[in-house]
Every structure is written in structure tokens, then in C-alpha cells.
PDB file of C-alpha atoms in Angstrom:
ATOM      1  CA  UNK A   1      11.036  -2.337  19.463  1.00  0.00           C
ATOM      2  CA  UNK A   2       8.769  -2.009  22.349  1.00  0.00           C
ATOM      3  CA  UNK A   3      11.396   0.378  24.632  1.00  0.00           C
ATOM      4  CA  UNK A   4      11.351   2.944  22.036  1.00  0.00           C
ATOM      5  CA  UNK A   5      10.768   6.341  23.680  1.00  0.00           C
ATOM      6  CA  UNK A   6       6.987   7.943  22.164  1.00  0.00           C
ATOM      7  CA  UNK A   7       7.269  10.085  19.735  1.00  0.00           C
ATOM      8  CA  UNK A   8       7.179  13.962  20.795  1.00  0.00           C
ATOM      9  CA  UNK A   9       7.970  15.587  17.117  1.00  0.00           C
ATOM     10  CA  UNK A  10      10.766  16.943  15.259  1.00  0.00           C
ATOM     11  CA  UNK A  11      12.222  20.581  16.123  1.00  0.00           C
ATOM     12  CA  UNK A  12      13.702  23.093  14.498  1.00  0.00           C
ATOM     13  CA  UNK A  13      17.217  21.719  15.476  1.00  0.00           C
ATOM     14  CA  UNK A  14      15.830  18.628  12.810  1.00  0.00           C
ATOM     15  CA  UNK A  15      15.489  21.324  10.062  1.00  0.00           C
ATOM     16  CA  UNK A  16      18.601  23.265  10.589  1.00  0.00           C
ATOM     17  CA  UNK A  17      20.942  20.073  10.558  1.00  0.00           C
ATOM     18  CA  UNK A  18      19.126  19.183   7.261  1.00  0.00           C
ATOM     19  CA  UNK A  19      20.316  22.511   5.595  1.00  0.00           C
ATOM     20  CA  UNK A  20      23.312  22.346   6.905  1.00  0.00           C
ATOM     21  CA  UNK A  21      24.207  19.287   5.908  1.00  0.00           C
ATOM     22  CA  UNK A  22      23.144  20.126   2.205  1.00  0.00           C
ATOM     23  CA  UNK A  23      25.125  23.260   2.106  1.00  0.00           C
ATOM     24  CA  UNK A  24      28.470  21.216   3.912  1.00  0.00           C
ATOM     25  CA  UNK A  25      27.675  17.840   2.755  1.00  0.00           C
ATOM     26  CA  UNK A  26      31.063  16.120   3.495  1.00  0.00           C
ATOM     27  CA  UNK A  27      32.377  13.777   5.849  1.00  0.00           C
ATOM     28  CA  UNK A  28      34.713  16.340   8.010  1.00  0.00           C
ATOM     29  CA  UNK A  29      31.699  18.132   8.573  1.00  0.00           C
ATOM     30  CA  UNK A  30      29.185  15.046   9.321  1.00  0.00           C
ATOM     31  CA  UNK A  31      31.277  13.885  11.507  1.00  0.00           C
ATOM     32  CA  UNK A  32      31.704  17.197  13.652  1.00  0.00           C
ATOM     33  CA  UNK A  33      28.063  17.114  13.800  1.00  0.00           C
ATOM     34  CA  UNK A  34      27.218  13.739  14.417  1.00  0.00           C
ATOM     35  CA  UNK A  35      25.902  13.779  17.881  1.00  0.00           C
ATOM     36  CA  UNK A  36      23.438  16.582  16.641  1.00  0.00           C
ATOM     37  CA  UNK A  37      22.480  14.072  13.696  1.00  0.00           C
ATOM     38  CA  UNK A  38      22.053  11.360  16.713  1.00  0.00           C
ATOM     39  CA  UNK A  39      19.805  13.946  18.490  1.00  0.00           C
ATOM     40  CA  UNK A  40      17.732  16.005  16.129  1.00  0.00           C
ATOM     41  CA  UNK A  41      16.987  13.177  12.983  1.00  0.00           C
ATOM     42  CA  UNK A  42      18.036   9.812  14.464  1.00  0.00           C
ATOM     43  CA  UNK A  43      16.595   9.235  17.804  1.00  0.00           C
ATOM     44  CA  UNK A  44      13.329  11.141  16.895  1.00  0.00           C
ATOM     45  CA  UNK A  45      12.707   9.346  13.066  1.00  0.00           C
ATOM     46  CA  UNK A  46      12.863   5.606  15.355  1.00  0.00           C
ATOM     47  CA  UNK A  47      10.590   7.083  17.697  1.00  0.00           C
ATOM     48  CA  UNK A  48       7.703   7.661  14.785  1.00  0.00           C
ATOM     49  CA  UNK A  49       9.272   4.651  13.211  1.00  0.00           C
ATOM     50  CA  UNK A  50       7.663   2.379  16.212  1.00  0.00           C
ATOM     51  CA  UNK A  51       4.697   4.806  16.943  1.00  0.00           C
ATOM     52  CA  UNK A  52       3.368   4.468  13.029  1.00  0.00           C
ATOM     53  CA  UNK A  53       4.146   1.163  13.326  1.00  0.00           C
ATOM     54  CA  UNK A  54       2.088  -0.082  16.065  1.00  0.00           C
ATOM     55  CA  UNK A  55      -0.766   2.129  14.870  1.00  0.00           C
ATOM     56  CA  UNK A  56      -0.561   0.927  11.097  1.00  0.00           C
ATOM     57  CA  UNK A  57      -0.302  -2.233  12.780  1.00  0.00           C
ATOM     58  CA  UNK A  58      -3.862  -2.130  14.482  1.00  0.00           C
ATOM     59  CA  UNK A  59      -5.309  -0.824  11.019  1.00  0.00           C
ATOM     60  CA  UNK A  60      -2.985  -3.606   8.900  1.00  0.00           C
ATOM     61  CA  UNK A  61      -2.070  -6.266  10.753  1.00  0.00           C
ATOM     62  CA  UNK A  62       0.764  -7.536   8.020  1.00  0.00           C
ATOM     63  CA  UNK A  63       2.844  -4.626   7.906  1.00  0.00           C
ATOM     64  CA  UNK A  64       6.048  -4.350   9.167  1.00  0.00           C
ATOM     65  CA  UNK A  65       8.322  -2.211  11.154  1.00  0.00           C
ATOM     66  CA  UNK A  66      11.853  -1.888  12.370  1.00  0.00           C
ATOM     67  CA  UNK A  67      14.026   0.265  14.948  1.00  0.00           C
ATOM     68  CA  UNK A  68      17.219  -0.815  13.617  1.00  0.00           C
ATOM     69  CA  UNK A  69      19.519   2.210  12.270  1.00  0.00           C
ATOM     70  CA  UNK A  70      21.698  -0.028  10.273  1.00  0.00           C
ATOM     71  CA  UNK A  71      20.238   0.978   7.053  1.00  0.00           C
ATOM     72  CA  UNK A  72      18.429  -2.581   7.846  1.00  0.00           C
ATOM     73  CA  UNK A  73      15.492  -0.984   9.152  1.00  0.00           C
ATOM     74  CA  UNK A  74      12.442   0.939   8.542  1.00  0.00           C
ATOM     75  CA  UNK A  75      14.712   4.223   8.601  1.00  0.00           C
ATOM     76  CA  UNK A  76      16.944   4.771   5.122  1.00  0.00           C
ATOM     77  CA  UNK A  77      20.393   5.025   5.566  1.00  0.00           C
ATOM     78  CA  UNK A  78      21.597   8.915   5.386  1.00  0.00           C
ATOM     79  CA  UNK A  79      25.072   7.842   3.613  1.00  0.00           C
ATOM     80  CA  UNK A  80      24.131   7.522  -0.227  1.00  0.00           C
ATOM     81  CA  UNK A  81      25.086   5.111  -2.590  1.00  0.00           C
ATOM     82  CA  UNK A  82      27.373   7.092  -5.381  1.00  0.00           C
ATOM     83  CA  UNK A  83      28.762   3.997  -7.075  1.00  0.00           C
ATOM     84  CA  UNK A  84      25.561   4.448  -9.688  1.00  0.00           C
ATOM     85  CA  UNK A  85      24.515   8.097  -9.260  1.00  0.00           C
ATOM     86  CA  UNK A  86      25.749  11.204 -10.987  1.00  0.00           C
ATOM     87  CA  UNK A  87      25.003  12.887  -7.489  1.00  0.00           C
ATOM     88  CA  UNK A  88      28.771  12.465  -5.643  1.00  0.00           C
ATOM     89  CA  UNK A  89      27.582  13.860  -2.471  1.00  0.00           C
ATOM     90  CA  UNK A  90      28.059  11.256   0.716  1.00  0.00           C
ATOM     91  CA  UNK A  91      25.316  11.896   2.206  1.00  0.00           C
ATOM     92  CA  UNK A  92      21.133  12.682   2.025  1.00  0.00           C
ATOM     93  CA  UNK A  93      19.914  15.994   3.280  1.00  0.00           C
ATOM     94  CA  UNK A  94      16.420  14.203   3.651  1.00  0.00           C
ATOM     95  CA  UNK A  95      15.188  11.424   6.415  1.00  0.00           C
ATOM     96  CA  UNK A  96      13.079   8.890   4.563  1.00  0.00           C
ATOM     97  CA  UNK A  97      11.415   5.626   6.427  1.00  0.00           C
ATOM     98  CA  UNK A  98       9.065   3.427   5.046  1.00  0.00           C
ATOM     99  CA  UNK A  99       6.577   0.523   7.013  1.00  0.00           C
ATOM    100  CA  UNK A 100       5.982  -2.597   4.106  1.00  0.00           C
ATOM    101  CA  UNK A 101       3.662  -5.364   3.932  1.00  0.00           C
ATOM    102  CA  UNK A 102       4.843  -9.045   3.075  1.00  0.00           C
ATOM    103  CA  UNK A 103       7.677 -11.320   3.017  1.00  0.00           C
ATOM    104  CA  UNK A 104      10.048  -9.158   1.048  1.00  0.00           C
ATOM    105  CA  UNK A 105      12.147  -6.401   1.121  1.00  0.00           C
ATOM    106  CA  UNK A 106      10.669  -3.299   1.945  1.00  0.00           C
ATOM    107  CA  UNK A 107      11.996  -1.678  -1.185  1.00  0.00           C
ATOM    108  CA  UNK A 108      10.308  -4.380  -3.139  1.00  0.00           C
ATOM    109  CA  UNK A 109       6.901  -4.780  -1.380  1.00  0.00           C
ATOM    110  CA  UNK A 110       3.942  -2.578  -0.802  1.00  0.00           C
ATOM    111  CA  UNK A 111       3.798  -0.191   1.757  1.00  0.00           C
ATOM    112  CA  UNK A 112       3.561   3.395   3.199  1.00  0.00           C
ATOM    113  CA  UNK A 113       7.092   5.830   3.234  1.00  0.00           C
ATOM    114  CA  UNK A 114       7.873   9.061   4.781  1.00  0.00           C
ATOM    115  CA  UNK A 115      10.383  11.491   3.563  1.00  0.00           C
ATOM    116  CA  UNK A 116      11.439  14.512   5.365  1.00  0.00           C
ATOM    117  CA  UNK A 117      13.822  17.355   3.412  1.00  0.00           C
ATOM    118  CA  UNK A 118      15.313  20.603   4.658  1.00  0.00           C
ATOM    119  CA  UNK A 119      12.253  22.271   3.658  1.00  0.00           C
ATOM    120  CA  UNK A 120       8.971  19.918   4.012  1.00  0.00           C
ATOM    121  CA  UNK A 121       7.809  16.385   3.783  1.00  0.00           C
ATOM    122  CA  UNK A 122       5.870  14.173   1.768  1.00  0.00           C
ATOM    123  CA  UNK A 123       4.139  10.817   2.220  1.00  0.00           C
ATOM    124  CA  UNK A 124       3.420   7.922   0.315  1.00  0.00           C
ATOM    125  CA  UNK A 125       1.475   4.818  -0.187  1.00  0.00           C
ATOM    126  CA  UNK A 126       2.394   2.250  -2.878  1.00  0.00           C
ATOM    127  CA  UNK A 127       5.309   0.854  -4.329  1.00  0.00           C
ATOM    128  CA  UNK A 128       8.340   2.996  -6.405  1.00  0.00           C
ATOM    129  CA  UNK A 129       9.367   0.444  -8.679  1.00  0.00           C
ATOM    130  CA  UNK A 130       7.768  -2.769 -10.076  1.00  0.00           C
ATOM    131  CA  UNK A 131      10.911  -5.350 -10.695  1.00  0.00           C
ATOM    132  CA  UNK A 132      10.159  -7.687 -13.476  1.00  0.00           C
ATOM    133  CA  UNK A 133       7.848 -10.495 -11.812  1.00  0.00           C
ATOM    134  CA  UNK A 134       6.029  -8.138 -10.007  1.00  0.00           C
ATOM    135  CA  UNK A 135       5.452  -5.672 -13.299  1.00  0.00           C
ATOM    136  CA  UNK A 136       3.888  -9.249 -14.875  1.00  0.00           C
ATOM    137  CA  UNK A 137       1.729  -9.824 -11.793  1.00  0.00           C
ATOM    138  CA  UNK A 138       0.665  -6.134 -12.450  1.00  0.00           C
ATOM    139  CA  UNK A 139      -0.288  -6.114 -15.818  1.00  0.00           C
ATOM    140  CA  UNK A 140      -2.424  -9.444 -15.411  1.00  0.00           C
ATOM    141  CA  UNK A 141      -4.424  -8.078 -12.559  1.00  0.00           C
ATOM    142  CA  UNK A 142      -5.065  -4.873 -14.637  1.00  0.00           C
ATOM    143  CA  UNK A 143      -6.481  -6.857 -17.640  1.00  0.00           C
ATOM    144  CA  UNK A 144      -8.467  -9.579 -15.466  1.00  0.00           C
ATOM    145  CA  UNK A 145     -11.919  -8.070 -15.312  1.00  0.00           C
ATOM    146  CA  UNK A 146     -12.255  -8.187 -12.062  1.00  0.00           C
ATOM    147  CA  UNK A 147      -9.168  -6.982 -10.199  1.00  0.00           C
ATOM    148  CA  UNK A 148      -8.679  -4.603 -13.075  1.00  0.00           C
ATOM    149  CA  UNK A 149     -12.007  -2.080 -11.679  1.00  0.00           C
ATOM    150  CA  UNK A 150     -10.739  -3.178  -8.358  1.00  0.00           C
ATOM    151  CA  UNK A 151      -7.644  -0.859  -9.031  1.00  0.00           C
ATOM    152  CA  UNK A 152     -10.186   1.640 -10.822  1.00  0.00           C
ATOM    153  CA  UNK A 153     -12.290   1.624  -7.917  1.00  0.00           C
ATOM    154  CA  UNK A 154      -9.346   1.776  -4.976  1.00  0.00           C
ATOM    155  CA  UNK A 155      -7.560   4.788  -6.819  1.00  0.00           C
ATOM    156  CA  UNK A 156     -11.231   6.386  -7.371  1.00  0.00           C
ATOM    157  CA  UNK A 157     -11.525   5.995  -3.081  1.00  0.00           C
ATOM    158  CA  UNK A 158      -7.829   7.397  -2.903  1.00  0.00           C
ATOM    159  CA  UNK A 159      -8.598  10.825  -4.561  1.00  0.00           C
ATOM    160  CA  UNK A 160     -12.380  11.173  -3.060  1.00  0.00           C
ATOM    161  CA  UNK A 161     -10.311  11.052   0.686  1.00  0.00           C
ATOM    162  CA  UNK A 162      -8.490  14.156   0.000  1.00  0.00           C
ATOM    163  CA  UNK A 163      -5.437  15.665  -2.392  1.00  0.00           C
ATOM    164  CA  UNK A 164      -3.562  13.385  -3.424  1.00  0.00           C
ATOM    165  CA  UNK A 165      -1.578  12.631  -6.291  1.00  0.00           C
ATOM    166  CA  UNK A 166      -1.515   9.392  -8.233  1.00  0.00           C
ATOM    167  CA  UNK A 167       2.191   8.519  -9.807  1.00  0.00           C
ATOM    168  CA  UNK A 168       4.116   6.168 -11.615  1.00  0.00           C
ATOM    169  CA  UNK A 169       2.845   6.341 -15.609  1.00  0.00           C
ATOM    170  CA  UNK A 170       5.912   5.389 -17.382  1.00  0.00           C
ATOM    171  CA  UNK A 171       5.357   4.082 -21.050  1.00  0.00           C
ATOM    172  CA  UNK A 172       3.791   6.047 -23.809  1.00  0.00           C
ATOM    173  CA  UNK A 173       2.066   2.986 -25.421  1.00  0.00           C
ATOM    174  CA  UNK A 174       0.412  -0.267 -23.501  1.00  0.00           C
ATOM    175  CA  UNK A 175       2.545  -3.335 -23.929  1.00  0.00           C
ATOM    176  CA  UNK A 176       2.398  -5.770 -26.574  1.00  0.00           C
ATOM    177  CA  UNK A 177       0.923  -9.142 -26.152  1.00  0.00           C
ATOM    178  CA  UNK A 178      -2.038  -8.290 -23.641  1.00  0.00           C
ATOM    179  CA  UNK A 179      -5.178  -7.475 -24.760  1.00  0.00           C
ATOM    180  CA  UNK A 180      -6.366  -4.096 -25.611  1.00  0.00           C
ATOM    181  CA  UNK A 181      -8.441  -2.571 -22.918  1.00  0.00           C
ATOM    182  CA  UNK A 182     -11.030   0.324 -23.891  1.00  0.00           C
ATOM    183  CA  UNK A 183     -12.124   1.421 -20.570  1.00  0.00           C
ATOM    184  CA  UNK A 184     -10.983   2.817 -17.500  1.00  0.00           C
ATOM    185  CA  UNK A 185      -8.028   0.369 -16.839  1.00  0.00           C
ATOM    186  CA  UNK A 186      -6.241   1.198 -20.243  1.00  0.00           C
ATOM    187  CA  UNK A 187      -3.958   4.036 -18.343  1.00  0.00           C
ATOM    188  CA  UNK A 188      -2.420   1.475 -15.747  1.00  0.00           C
ATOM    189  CA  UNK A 189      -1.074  -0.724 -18.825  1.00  0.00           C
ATOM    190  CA  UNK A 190       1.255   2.176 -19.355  1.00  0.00           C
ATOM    191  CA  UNK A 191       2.731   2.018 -15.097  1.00  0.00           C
ATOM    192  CA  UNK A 192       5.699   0.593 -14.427  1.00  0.00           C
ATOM    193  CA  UNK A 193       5.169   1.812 -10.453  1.00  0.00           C
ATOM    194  CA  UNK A 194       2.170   2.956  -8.975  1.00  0.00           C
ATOM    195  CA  UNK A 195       2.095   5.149  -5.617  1.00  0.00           C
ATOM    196  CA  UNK A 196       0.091   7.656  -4.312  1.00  0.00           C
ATOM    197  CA  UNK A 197       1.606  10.782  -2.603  1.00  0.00           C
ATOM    198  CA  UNK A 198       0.903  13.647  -0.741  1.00  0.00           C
ATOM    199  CA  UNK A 199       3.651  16.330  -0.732  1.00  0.00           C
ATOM    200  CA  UNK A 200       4.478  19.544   0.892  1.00  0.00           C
ATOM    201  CA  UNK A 201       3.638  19.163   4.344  1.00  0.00           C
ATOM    202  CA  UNK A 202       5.300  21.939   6.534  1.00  0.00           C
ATOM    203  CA  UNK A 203       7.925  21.707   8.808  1.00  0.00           C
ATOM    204  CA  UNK A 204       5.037  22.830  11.406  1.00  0.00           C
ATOM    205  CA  UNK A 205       3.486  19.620  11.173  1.00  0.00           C
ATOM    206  CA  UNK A 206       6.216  17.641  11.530  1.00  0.00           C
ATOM    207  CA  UNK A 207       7.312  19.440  14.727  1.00  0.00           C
ATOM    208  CA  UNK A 208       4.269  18.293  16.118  1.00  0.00           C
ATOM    209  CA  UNK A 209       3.591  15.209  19.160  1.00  0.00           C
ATOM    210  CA  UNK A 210       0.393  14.540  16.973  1.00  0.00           C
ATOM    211  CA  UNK A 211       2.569  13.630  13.737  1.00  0.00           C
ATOM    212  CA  UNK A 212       2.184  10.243  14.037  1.00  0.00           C
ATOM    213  CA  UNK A 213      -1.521  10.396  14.144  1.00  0.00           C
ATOM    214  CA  UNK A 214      -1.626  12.568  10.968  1.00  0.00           C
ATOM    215  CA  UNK A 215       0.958  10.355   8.929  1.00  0.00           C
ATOM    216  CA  UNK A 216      -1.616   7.553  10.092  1.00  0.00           C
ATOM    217  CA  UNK A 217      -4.848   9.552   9.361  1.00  0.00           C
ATOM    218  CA  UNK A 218      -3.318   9.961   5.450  1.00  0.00           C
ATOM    219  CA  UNK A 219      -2.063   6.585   5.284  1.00  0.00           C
ATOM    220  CA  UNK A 220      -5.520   5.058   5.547  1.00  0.00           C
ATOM    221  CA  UNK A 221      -6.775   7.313   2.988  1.00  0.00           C
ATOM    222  CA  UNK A 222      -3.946   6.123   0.717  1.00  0.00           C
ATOM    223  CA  UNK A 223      -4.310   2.479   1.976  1.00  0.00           C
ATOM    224  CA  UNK A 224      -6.803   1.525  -0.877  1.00  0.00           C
ATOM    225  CA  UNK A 225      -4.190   1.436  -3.709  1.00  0.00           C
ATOM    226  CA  UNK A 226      -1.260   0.043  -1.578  1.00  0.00           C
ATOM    227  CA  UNK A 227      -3.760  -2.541  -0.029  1.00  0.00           C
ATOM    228  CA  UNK A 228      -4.887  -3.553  -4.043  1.00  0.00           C
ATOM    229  CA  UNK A 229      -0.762  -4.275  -4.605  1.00  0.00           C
ATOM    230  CA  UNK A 230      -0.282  -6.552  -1.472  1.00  0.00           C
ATOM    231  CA  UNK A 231      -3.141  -8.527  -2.329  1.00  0.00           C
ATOM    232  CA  UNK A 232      -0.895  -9.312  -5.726  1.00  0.00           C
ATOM    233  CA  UNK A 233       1.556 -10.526  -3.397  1.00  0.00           C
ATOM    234  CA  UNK A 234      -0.299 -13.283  -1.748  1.00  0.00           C
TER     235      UNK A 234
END
């Protein structure tokens, strides 16, 4: 991971092989332009992939990070999965990474994502999707006492640090069999997810060296609420 190059920003090249790949999003074409893909997203996105890493790293020492462009690593795979989607196209017109925390997958475990489309970027602290054990661990931290205003207070720290935008409310009604909470907690019963996001970051920022340090800068801000998850995990 170590012989990674530093990262020196995206370009323009980055955001004009995004739209074209949305407008001519099909394998002739991705393969004509693959060396341009190899250039302008790929060898860039592992470059912030390792310089994030080692930063988050110095802030969290239990998150992860990984070069590999296998779709095993810290960068998503660009082909898409249509077996399940109603979305045919082979491929993503976005580059989307993600550093986790703990022994599990990183789709699966807390931690801190980056996704870059044709037109801006967003980041993200949290998890997208609670599977069942983890939704149970969940709800019994938000009705103990005291990791319940633990959550109250780390979302509380997350939107005092700047604009961001709290996500995954789900169910119109708190689940059955847990007790009835009456004060600030009673909103989380109704999450099936819970992230924190800050969106529409322009392409200028992104084309800049100093990237990395402001995708760390926010990701400390945000750690509060993705911090509260991993400690579920332990």
C-alpha cells in the first residue's frame, strides 16, 4: 500500500470520462476508453484511497484501507451488478470508495465513503444498511439509557461541526416489543441505517492536491456518529 504515488487531485479529464461514460455507457465504448479510465479515475481514486487512509489512520487507528482494484478493495467496482437492478446499464458513471472500521466487510461495518459523479461529490460517515443482527444491536443501544443520549449527543456534535445531513429514517412507527421511549431517542427507533452526509461538493475541490486533507477535515466532524456504531461492534 505504501508505494502508492501521493495524491495530486482529480482533473477535468476525471469529469469528462464520467459524462461520457453515462451518455455511452456500453462495453464497445468502455473498452475504447479504458486506458483513459486507468488514467483519469483509477490510478488517481487509489492514490486518495492510501492518502485518507493513513491520515484516518492517525485519527482512528482501527480503520481500514485497501489499494486493490479488484472490486476487493477500498475502491467500488465501476462494472454494476444488473442481476437485481432495474438499471441495465454495465457500468457506474460515479467513483465511490469507502475506509471501514472492524472485522467485517466494509459494506457491513462502520466507516467513512466517498462518491464522486459526473457532476460533484458527496461524503459520508456511517453505515447504509443495518443487516438483521446489527439492526438488533441498534435498537438495544438506542433504548439502554445510556448509549441511547450517547447517539443523541454524537449526532448533536455532528450538526454543531458544520452542514450536514443526518439519513437513514425508514419506518413510520417504532418497533414492537421495545419499550416506548418519550424523549430524544424515540426518532432512531424508526432507522433502519444511520449515516451522515455531506453532498454537493464541486468538481473544484476535488481537482485539488489538498482533497485529501478536506475529505479528512469532514470526516472527523462526521466521526462522532460513525465512531457511536463501531463501538456496537466490539
Amino acid at each position: 500500500m505504501h508505494d502508492v504515488p501521493p495524491f495530486e487531485g482529480f482533473s477535468q479529464e476525471t469529469f469528462a470520462y464520467l459524462r461520457d461514460l453515462r451518455d455511452n455507457n456500453d462495453k464497445d465504448w468502455f473498452d475504447a476508453n479504458k486506458e483513459r479510465y486507468i488514467e483519469h479515475v483509477r490510478t488517481p481514486a487509489v492514490s486518495l484511497v492510501a492518502t485518507v487512509g493513513m491520515q484516518l489512520q492517525d485519527h482512528f487507528p482501527d480503520v481500514h484501507y485497501d489499494t486493490r482494484t479488484n472490486g476487493s478493495g477500498s475502491l467500488m467496482r465501476i462494472n454494476r451488478d444488473v442481476r437485481f437492478s432495474e438499471d441495465k446499464s454495465p457500468y457506474k458513471s460515479n467513483i465511490a470508495m469507502m475506509w471501514w472500521e472492524g472485522a467485517g466487510k466494509k459494506m457491513q461495518s462502520p466507516g467513512f465513503g466517498l462518491q464522486i459523479t459526473p457532476d460533484d461529490a458527496g461524503l459520508m460517515a456511517g453505515m447504509f444498511g443495518f443487516d438483521k443482527a446489527m439492526l438488533t444491536q441498534y435498537r438495544e443501544a438506542v433504548v439502554d439509557d445510556e448509549r441511547g443520549m450517547s447517539l443523541v449527543q454524537a449526532v448533536t456534535a455532528v450538526q454543531s461541526a458544520g452542514e450536514y445531513t443526518l439519513n437513514g429514517e425508514h419506518y413510520k412507527k417504532p418497533p414492537r416489543g421495545y419499550p416506548v421511549l418519550e424523549d430524544e431517542r424515540e426518532p432512531y427507533m424508526r432507522y433502519n441505517a444511520l449515516w451522515v452526509s455531506a453532498m454537493e461538493i464541486p468538481p473544484s475541490a476535488v481537482m485539488e492536491p489538498s482533497f485529501a486533507d478536506y475529505c479528512v477535515e469532514h470526516f472527523v466532524k462526521m466521526a462522532p456518529i460513525q465512531q457511536w456504531l463501531a463501538a456496537l461492534r466490539v
